[in-house]
Coordinates of C-alpha atoms in Angstrom, one line a residue:
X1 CA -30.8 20.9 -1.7
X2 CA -31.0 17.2 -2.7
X3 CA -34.3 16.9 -4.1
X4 CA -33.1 14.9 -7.0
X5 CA -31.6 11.7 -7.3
X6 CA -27.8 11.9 -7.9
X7 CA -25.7 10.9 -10.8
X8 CA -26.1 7.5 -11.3
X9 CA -25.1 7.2 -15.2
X10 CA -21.3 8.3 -16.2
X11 CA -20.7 7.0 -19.8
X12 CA -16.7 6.7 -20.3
X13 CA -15.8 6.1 -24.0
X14 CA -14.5 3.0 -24.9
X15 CA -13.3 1.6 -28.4
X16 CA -15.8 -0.9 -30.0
X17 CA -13.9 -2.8 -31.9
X18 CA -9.9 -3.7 -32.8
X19 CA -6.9 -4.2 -30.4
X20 CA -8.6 -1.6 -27.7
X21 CA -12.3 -2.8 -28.1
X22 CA -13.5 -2.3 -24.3
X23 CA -10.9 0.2 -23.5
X24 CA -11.1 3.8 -22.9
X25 CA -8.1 4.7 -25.6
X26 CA -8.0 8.3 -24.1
X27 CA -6.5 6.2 -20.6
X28 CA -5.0 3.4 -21.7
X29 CA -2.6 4.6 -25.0
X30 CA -1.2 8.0 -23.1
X31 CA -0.6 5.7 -19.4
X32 CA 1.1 3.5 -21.9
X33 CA 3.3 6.0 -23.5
X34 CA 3.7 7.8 -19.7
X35 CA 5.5 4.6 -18.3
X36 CA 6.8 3.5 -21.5
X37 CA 8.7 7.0 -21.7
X38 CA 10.1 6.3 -17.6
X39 CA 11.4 2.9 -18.6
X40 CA 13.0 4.2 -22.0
X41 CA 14.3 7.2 -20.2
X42 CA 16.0 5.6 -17.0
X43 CA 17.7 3.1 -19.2
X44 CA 19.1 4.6 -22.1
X45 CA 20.2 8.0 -20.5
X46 CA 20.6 7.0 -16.7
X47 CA 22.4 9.8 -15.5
X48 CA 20.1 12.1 -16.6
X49 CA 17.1 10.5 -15.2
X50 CA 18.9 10.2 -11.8
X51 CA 20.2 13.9 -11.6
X52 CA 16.6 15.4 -12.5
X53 CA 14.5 12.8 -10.8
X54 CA 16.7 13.8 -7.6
X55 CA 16.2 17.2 -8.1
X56 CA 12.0 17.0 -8.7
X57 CA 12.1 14.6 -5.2
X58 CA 14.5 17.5 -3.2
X59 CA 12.0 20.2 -4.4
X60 CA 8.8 18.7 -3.7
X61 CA 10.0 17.4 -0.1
X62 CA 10.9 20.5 0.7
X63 CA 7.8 22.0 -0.5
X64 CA 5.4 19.5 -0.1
X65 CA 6.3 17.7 2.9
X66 CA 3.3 20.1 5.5
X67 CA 0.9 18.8 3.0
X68 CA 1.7 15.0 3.2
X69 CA 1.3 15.4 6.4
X70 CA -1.8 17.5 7.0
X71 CA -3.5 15.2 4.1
X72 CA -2.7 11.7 5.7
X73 CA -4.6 12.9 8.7
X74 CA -7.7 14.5 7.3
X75 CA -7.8 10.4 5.5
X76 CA -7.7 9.0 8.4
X77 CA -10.0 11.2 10.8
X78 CA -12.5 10.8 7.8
X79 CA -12.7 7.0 7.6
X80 CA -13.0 7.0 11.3
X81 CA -15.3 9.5 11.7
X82 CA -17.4 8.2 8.9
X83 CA -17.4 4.2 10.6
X84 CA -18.0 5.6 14.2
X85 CA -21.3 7.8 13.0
X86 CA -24.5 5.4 13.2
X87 CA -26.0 6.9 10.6
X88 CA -23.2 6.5 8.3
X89 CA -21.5 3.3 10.0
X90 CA -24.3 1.3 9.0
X91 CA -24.8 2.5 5.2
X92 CA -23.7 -0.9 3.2
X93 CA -21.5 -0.6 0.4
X94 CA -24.1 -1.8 -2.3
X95 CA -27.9 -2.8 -2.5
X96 CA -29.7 -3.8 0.4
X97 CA -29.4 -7.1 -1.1
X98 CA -26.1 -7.5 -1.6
X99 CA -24.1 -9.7 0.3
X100 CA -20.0 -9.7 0.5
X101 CA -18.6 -12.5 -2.2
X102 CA -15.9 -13.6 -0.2
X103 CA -15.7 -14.9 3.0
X104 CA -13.9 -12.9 6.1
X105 CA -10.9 -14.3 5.9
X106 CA -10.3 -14.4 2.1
X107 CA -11.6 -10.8 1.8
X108 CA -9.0 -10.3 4.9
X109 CA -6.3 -12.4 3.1
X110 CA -6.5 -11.1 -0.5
X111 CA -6.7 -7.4 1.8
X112 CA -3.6 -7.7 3.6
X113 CA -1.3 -9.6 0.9
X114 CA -2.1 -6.8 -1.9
X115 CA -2.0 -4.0 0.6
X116 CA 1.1 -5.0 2.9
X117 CA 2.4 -8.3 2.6
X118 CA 5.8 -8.0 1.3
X119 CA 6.7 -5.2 3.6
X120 CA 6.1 -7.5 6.6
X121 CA 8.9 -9.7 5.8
X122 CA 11.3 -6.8 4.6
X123 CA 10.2 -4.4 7.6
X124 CA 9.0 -6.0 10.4
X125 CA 12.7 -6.7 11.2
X126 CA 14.3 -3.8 9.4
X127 CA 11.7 -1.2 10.4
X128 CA 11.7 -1.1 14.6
X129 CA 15.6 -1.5 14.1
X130 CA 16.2 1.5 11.9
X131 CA 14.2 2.9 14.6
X132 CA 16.1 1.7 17.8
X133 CA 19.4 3.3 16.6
X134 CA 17.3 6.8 15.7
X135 CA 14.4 8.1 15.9
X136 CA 13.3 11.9 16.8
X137 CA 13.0 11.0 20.5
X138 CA 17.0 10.1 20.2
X139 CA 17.4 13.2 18.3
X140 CA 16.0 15.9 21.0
X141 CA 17.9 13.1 23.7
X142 CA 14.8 12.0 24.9
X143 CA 15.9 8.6 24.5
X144 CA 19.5 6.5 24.1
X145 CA 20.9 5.0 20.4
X146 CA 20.1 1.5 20.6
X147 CA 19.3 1.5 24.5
X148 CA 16.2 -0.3 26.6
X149 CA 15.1 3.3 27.1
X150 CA 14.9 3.5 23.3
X151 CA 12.4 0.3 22.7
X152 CA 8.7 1.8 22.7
X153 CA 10.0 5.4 21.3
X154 CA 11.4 2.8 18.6
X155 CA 7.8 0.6 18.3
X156 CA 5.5 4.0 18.2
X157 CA 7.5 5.4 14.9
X158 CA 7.0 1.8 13.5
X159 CA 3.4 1.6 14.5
X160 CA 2.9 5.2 12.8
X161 CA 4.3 4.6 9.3
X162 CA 3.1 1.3 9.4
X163 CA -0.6 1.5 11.1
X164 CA -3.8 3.6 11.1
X165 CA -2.2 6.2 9.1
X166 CA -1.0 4.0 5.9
X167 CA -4.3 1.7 5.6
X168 CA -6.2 4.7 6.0
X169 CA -4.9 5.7 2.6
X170 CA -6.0 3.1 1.0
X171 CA -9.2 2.8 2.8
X172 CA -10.3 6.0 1.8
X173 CA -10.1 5.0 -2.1
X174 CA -11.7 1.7 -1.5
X175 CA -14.4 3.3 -0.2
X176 CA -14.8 6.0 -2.1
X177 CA -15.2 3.8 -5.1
X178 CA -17.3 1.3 -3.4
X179 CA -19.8 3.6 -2.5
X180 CA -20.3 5.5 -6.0
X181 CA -20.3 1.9 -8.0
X182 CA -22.0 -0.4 -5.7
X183 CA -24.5 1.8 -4.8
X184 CA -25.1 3.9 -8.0
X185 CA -24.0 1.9 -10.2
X186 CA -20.9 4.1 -11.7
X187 CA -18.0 2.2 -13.3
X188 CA -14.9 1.5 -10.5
X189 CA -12.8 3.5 -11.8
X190 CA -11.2 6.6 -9.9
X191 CA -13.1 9.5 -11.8
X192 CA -16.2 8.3 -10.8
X193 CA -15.4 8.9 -6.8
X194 CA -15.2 12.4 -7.7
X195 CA -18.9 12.8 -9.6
X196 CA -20.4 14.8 -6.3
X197 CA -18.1 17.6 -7.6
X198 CA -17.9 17.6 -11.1
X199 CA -20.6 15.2 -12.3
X200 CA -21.0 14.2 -15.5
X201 CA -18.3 16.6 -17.2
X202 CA -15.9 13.5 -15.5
X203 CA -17.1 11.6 -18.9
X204 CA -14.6 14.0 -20.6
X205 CA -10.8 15.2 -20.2
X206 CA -11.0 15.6 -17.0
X207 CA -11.9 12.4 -16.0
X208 CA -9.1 10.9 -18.6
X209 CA -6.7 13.0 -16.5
X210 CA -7.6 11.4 -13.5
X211 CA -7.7 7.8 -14.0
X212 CA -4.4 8.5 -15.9
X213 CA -2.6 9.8 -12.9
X214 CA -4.1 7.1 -10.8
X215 CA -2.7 4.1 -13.4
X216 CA 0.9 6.1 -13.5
X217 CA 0.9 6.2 -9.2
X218 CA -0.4 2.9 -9.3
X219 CA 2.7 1.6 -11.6
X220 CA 5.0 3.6 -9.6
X221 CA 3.7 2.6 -6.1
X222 CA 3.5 -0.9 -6.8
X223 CA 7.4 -0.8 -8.2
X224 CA 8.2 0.3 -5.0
X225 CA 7.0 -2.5 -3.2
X226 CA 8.4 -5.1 -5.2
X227 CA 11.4 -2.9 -5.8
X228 CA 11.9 -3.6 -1.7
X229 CA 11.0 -7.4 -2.3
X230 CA 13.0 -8.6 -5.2
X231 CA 16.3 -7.1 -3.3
X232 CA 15.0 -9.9 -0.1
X233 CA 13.8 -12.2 -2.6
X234 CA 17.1 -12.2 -4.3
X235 CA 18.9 -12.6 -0.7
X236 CA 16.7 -15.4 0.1
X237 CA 17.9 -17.5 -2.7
X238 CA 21.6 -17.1 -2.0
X239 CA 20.9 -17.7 1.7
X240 CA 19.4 -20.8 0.1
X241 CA 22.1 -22.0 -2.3
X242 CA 21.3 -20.4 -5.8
X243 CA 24.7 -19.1 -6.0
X244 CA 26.6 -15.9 -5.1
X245 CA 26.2 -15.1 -8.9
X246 CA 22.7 -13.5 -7.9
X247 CA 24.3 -10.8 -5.6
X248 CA 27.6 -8.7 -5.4
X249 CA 30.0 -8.1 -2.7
X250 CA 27.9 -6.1 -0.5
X251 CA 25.0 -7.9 -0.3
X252 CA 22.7 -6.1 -3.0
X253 CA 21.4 -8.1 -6.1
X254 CA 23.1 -7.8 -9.3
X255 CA 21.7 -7.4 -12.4
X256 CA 21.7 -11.4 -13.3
X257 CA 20.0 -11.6 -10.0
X258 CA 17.3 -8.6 -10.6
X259 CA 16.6 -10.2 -14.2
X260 CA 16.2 -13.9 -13.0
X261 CA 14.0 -12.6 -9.7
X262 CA 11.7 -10.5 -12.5
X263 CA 11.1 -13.4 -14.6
X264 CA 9.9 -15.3 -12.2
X265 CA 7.9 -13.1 -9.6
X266 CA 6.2 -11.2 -13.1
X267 CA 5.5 -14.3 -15.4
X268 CA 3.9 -15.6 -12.4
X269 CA 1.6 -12.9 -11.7
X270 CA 1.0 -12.4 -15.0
X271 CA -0.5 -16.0 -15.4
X272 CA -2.3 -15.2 -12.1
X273 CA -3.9 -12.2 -13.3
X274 CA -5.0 -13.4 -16.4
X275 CA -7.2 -16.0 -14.2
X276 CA -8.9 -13.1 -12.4
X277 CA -9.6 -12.3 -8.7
X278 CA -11.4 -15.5 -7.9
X279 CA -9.6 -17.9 -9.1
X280 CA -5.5 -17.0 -9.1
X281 CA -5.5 -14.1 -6.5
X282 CA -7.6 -15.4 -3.9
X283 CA -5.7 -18.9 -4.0
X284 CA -2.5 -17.2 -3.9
X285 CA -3.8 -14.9 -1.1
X286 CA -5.1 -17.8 1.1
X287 CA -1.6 -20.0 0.5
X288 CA 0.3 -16.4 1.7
X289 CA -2.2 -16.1 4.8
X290 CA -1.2 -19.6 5.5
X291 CA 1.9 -19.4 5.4
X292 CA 1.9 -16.1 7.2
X293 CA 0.4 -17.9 10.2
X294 CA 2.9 -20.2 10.5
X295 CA 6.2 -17.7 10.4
X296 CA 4.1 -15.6 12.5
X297 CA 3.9 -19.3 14.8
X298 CA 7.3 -19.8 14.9
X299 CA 8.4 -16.4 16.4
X300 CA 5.6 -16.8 18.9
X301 CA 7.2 -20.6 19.9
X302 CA 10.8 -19.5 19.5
X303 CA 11.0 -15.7 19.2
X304 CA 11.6 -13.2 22.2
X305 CA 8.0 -13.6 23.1
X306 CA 7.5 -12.2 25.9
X307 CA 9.9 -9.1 25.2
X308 CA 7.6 -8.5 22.1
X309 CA 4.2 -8.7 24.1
X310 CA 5.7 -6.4 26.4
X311 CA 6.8 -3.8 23.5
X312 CA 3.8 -4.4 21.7
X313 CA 1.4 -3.4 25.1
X314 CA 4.0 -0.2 25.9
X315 CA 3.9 0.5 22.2
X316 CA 0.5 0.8 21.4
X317 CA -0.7 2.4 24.4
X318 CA 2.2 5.1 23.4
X319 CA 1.0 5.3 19.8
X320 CA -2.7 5.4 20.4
X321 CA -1.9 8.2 23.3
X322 CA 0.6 10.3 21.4
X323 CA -1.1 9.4 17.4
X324 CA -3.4 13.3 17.8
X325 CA 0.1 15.6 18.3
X326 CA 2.0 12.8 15.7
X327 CA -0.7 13.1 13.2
X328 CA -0.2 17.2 12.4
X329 CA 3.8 17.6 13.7
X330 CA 5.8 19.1 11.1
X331 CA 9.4 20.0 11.7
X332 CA 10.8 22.5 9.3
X333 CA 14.6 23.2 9.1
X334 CA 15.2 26.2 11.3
X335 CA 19.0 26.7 11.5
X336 CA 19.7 24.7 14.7
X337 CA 21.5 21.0 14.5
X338 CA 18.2 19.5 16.1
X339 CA 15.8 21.2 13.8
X340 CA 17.7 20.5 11.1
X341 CA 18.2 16.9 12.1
X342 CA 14.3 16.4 12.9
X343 CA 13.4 17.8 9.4
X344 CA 15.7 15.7 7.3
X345 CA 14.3 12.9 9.2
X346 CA 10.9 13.6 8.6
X347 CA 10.9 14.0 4.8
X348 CA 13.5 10.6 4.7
X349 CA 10.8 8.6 6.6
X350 CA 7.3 10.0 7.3
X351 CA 7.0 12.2 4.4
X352 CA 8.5 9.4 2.2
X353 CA 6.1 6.7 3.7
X354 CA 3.0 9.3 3.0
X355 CA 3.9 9.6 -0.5
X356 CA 4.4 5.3 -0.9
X357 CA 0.7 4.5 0.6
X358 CA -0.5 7.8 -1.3
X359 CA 1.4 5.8 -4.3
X360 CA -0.2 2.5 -4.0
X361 CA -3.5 3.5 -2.7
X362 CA -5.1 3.6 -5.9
X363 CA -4.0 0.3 -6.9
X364 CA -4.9 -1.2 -3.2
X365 CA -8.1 0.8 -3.3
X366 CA -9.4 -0.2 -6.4
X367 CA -8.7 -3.7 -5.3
X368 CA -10.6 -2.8 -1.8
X369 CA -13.1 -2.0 -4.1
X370 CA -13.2 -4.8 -6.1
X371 CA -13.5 -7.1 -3.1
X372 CA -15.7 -5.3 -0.2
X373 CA -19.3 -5.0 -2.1
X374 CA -22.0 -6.0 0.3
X375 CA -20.4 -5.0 3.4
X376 CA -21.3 -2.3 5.3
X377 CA -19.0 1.3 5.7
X378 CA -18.3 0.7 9.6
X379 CA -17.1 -3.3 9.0
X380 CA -15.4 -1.8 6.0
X381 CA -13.3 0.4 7.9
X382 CA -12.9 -2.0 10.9
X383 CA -11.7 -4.3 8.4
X384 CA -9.5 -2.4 6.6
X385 CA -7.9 -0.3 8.9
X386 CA -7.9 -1.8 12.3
X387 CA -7.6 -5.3 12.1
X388 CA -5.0 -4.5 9.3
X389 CA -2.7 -2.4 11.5
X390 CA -2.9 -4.9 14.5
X391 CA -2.0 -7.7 12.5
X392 CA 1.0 -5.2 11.4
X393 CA 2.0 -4.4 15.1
X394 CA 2.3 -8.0 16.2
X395 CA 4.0 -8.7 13.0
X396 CA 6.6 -6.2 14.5
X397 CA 7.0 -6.4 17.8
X398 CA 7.3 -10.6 17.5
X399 CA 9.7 -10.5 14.7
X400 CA 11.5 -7.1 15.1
X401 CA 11.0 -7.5 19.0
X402 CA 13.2 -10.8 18.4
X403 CA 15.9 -8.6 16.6
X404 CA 15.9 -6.1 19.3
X405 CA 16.0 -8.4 21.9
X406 CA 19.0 -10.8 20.4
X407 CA 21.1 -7.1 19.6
X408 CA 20.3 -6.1 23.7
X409 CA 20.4 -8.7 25.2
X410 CA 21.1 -12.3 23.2
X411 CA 25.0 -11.4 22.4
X412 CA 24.1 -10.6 18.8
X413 CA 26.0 -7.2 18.9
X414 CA 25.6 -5.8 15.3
X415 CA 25.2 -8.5 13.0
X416 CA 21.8 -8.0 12.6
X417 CA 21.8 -4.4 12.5
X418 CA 24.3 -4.3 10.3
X419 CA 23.2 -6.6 7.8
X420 CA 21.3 -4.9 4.5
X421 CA 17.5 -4.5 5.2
X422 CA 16.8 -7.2 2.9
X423 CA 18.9 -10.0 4.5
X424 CA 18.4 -8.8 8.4
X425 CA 15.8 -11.6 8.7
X426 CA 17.7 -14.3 7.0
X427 CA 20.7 -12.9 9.7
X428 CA 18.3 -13.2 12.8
X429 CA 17.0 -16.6 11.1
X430 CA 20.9 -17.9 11.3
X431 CA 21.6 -16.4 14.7
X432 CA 18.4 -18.5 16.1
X433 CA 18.6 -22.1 14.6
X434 CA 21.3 -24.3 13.8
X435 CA 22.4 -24.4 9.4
X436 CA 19.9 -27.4 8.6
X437 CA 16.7 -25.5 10.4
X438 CA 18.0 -21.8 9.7
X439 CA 18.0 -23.0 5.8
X440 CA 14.6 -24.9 6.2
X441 CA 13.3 -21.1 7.8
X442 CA 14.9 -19.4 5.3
X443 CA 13.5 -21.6 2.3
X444 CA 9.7 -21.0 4.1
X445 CA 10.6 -17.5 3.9
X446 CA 11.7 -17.4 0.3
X447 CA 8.0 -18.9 -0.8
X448 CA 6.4 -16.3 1.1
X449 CA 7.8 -13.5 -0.1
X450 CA 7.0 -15.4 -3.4
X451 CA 3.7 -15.4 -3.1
X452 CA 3.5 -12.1 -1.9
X453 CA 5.5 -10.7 -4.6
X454 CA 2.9 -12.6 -6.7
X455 CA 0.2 -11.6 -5.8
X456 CA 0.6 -7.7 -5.1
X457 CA 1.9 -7.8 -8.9
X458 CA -0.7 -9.8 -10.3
X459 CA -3.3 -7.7 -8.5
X460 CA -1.7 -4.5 -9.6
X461 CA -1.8 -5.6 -13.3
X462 CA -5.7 -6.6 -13.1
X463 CA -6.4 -3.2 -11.4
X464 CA -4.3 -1.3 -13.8
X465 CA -6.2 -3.4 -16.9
X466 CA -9.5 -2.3 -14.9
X467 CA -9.1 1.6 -14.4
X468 CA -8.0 1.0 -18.6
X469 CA -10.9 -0.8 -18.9
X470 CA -13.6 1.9 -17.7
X471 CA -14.0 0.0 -14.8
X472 CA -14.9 -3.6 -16.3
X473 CA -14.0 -6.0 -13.6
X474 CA -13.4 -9.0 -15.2
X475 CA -10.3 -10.0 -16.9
X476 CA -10.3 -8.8 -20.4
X477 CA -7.4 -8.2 -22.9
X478 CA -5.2 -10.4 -22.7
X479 CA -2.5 -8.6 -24.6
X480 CA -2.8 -5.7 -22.4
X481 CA -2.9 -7.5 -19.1
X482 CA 0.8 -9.1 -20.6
X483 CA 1.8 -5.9 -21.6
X484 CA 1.7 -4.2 -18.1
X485 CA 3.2 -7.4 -16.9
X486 CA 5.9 -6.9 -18.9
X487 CA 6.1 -3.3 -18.4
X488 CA 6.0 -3.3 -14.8
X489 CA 8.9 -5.5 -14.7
X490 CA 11.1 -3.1 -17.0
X491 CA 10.0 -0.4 -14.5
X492 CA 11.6 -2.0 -11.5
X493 CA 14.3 -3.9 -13.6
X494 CA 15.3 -1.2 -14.7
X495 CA 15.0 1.4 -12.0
X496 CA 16.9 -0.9 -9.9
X497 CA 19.6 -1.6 -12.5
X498 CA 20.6 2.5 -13.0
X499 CA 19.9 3.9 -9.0
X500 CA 18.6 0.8 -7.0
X501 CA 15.8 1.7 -4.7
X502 CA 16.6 5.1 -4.5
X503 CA 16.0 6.0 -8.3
X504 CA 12.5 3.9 -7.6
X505 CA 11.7 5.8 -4.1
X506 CA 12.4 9.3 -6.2
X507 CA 9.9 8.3 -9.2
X508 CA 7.3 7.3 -6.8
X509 CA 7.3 10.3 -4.6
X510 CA 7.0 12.2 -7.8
X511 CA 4.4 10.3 -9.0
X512 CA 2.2 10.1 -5.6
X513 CA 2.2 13.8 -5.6
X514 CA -0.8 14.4 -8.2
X515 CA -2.7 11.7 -6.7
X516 CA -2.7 13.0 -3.5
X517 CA -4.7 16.1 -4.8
X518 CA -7.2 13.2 -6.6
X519 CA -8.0 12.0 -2.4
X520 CA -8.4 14.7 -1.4
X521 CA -10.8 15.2 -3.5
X522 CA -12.4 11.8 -2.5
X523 CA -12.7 12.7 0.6
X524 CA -15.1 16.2 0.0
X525 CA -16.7 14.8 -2.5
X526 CA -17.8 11.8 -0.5
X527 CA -18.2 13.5 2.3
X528 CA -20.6 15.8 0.1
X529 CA -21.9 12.2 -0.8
X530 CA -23.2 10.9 2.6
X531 CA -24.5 13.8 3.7
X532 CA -26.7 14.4 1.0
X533 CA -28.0 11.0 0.7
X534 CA -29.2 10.9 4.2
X535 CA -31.4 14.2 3.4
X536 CA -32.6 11.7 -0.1
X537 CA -33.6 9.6 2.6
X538 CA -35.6 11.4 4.5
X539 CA -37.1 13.2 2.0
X540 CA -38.3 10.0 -0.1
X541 CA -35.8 10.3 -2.6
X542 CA -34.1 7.7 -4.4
X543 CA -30.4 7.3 -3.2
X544 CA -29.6 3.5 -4.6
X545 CA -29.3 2.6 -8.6
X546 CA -32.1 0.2 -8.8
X547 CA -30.5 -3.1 -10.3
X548 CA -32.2 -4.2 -13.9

């Protein structure tokens, strides 16, 4: 039983002097040489890379896809459970004392731009579309190909990749690490989410091991996401007059393009980051918020509105009613055309999103982390998982409801369907305005993503830098904070120059696969946690670091 305080002391090594002073070497030097060897690899032997980076991703959807599945659920009943539960609802995330550094709607924007921003402007069109020509309601005939009957079936596979589900990933690390740094005072890093279980042996291997996996998902999650918005990015500035020298016949950047895009979206961040959360990050995050706002505005004032109330109301109610039997199906391939169908679209969508919020949760959680201090577990979760995933499902049903609506009924036919993902909003953007406006749109557009790209980077890079860093929170290092800059950059460059987002998506399932044993280790160790902090309490027993 708890009759003793818990660990509230983990001592991680960490150079005192030369280029890694403040480093834990045993992290930073072999997550270095990990990605290092990735970039090296897919450039100089690219066939190679692709045919046995395929053949890891086949084998581990195959056999891994039941426990994506089952795993994303037991994140997201935990969170909830652990917010709803007075006793736990109300525990704070820190001292008693403590009170959250940034306002509501900072914390909210700097939240939402690191955790989802970019994929709004790539999938908010791209994502219910996809969905309206096929989903697994189409695929038992449930539901017609790109029929009215097909519209909520369409919003509730959206909603789920793309709601509770995902921002319960990243929730779950957040606060995790909140909750063993803010109120015992352990360094925010990963390792020390998982003291309950293993204690102070984390000091050790083991706990290299972990924080090494998480900086390697963290890279590989994080390419992902920019992988998606440097292709838009790049198809922004054509649609805004930089030349068709930045993309090739089909649509898709070329490598002039990818380099240019890289240059500018990772020299940026890296400036950012080198300023630190407060100053670069949170400016960037409010100016995205903004802006945000006022695309979201515009498809209220000229979008299909009412068609995207309408599948946003059917949508949710769906989603929310059928989310319990969506959380735990899983469709193996069983012979028959259907079965077969209904697997292979399961590991090319839901399994593949689990793995991508799996991917980027460490660096989104960390961040979560970083951020949330002083507020308490239940306004956490509310504020990273609910309001989140709202703000996502208008996002959707406004902007993809538009895209929806002009391909059923506004004479649109296929031109926005058939456009790439990454110019279907420039496409709908066209179809809507007249050239002068549609440019004006598209140029709005182009900043956003911008600042987006920005600032997911540059908080990736100061995250990265702080899991190197045995937790240290401020900006340090200023040659290693440019050298992930730099190397993040050759991982997506270069990904994207020998497979395009395909050789990316591979890596990153891969890589999410370790990490997703690390939360589920979160979650029984701070389940393990709560419980026995609440016997400390009643007994008299100190719970809380006491700050010096």
């Amino acid at each position: 039983m708890p009759d003793k305080p818990p660990l509230m002391n983990l001592h991680i090594p960490t150079a005192d002097e030369g280029f890694y002073s403040g480093f834990a070497r045993s992290v930073a030097i072999p997550s270095k040489i990990l990605v290092s060897a990735l970039i090296v690899w897919a450039i100089t032997v690219p066939e190679n890379a692709a045919a046995v980076l395929n053949a890891l991703n086949g084998a581990m959807l195959n056999s891994f896809a039941s426990w994506y599945i089952w795993v994303v659920a037991i994140f997201l009943i935990l969170c909830v459970g652990l917010a709803l539960v007075p006793t736990t609802g109300r525990l704070k995330l820190g001292l008693p004392d403590d009170r959250p550094e940034f306002s509501r709607f900072s914390w909210f924007s700097m939240m939402f731009g690191a955790g989802i921003g970019i994929g709004m402007l790539t999938f908010a069109t791209a994502e219910p579309m996809y969905h309206f020509a096929n989903n697994p309601n189409v695929i038992m005939g449930e539901t017609t190909a790109s029929g009215a009957d097909n519209v909520t079936a369409a919003y509730v596979w959206s909603f789920l990749h793309w709601g509770f589900s995902a921002w319960a990933c990243y929730a779950l690390v957040g606060l995790s690490l909140a909750y063993f740094s803010y109120r015992r005072n352990l360094p925010l890093t990963v390792r020390s989410a998982l003291t309950p279980l293993f204690g102070a042996r984390l000091s050790g291997v083991g706990g290299h091991v972990v924080d090494v996996v998480a900086v390697v998902a963290t890279i590989l999650g994080v390419a992902q996401t920019l992988g998606f918005g440097v292709e838009q990015f790049v198809a922004g500035l054509n649609r805004v007059g930089f030349g068709d020298w930045i993309v090739l016949a089909d649509g898709k950047p070329s490598a002039a393009g990818i380099v240019v895009a890289l240059i500018v979206i990772l020299g940026a961040s890296t400036l950012s980051a080198l300023s630190g959360v407060g100053k670069g990050i949170k400016w960037l995050s409010n100016l995205n918020m903004g802006l945000s706002f006022f695309l979201l505005a515009f498809f209220v004032l000229f979008g299909s509105t009412f068609f995207g109330l309408g599948a946003l109301f059917d949508g949710l109610i769906a989603y929310i009613t059928e989310l319990p039997r969506l959380l735990f199906t899983v469709w193996h391939p069983d012979g028959s055309e259907t079965g077969d169908a209904l697997a292979s679209w399961q590991g090319g969508w839901s399994v593949f999103y689990w793995a991508w919020w799996i991917a980027f949760a460490p660096f989104v959680g960390v961040f979560l982390a970083r951020i949330s201090r002083g507020r308490s577990i239940r306004e956490y979760v509310l504020g990273a998982i609910i309001v989140p995933s709202l703000m996502c499902f208008v996002w959707f049903t406004l902007v993809g409801g538009t895209a929806i609506d002009m391909t059923l009924n506004g004479g649109a036919g296929d031109a926005i369907s058939g456009a790439g993902q990454e110019s279907q909003l420039f496409v709908m953007l066209d179809l809507m305005l007249g050239s002068g406006l549609a440019w004006a749109m598209a140029a709005i557009v182009v900043v956003l993503l911008l600042t987006y790209l920005v600032t997911t980077a540059d908080s990736a890079i100061l995250i990265v830098n702080t899991i190197n860093a045995a937790g240290e929170e401020s900006p340090k290092g200023r040659a290693h904070i440019i050298f992930w800059g730099v190397a993040l950059s050759l991982v997506v460059g270069g990904l994207l120059l020998v497979g395009g987002l395909d050789a990316i998506r591979t890596a990153m399932v891969i890589g999410a696969l370790p990490f997703s044993l690390v939360m589920f280790l979160m979650c029984t160790a701070l389940t393990k946690a709560v419980i026995k902090d609440a016997i400390r309490e009643r007994r008299g027993v100190q719970n809380l670091h006491v700050r010096a």
